[in-house]
Amino acid sequence: MTDLYPTADDRELLRQAAAAHTAATREVEAFLRRLPEVPDPADITEYANLLSREDRARGERDTAADAAGLMIGSMEPDQG
């Protein structure tokens, strides 16, 4: 019997993870566009939550990139 819903390959998982990261980044941007001149504690909490979501999405994207064979070393310049 043919599988009607084949599992996604690593590249498709990477595309999905990249799209999720882009969406999370756009949510941060949208928040910053509506941020009042003087943020209140609720604004700070929302910002922290949005950054956590974005960071999680980036980690998932990086993990998916590794699985798809796009492993890269550190992008930080050598300290020596």
Short mmCIF file of C-alpha atoms in Angstrom, two decimals, residues 39-78:
data_model
loop_
_atom_site.label_atom_id
_atom_site.label_comp_id
_atom_site.label_asym_id
_atom_site.label_seq_id
_atom_site.Cartn_x
_atom_site.Cartn_y
_atom_site.Cartn_z
CA PRO A 39 6.96 50.67 28.18
CA ASP A 40 5.07 49.32 31.18
CA PRO A 41 5.76 46.00 32.94
CA ALA A 42 3.28 44.17 30.67
CA ASP A 43 5.21 45.40 27.62
CA ILE A 44 8.48 44.17 29.07
CA THR A 45 6.94 40.77 29.83
CA GLU A 46 5.50 40.51 26.33
CA TYR A 47 8.85 41.44 24.81
CA ALA A 48 10.64 38.80 26.88
CA ASN A 49 8.11 36.17 25.78
CA LEU A 50 8.49 37.16 22.13
CA LEU A 51 12.28 37.00 22.36
CA SER A 52 12.08 33.56 23.98
CA ARG A 53 9.82 32.34 21.18
CA GLU A 54 12.16 33.77 18.55
CA ASP A 55 15.18 32.19 20.24
CA ARG A 56 13.45 28.80 20.40
CA ALA A 57 12.49 29.06 16.71
CA ARG A 58 16.05 29.93 15.78
CA GLY A 59 17.35 26.93 17.70
CA GLU A 60 14.88 24.67 15.92
CA ARG A 61 15.94 26.16 12.58
CA ASP A 62 19.62 25.61 13.41
CA THR A 63 18.93 22.01 14.43
CA ALA A 64 17.02 21.40 11.20
CA ALA A 65 19.87 22.97 9.21
CA ASP A 66 22.35 20.61 10.87
CA ALA A 67 20.12 17.64 10.03
CA ALA A 68 19.96 18.81 6.40
CA GLY A 69 23.75 18.89 6.22
CA LEU A 70 24.21 22.65 6.60
CA MET A 71 26.46 22.53 9.63
CA ILE A 72 28.68 25.56 9.99
CA GLY A 73 31.31 26.40 12.55
CA SER A 74 31.14 29.42 14.75
CA MET A 75 30.58 32.69 12.96
CA GLU A 76 32.46 34.52 15.69
CA PRO A 77 35.95 35.71 14.71
CA ASP A 78 38.82 33.92 16.37
#
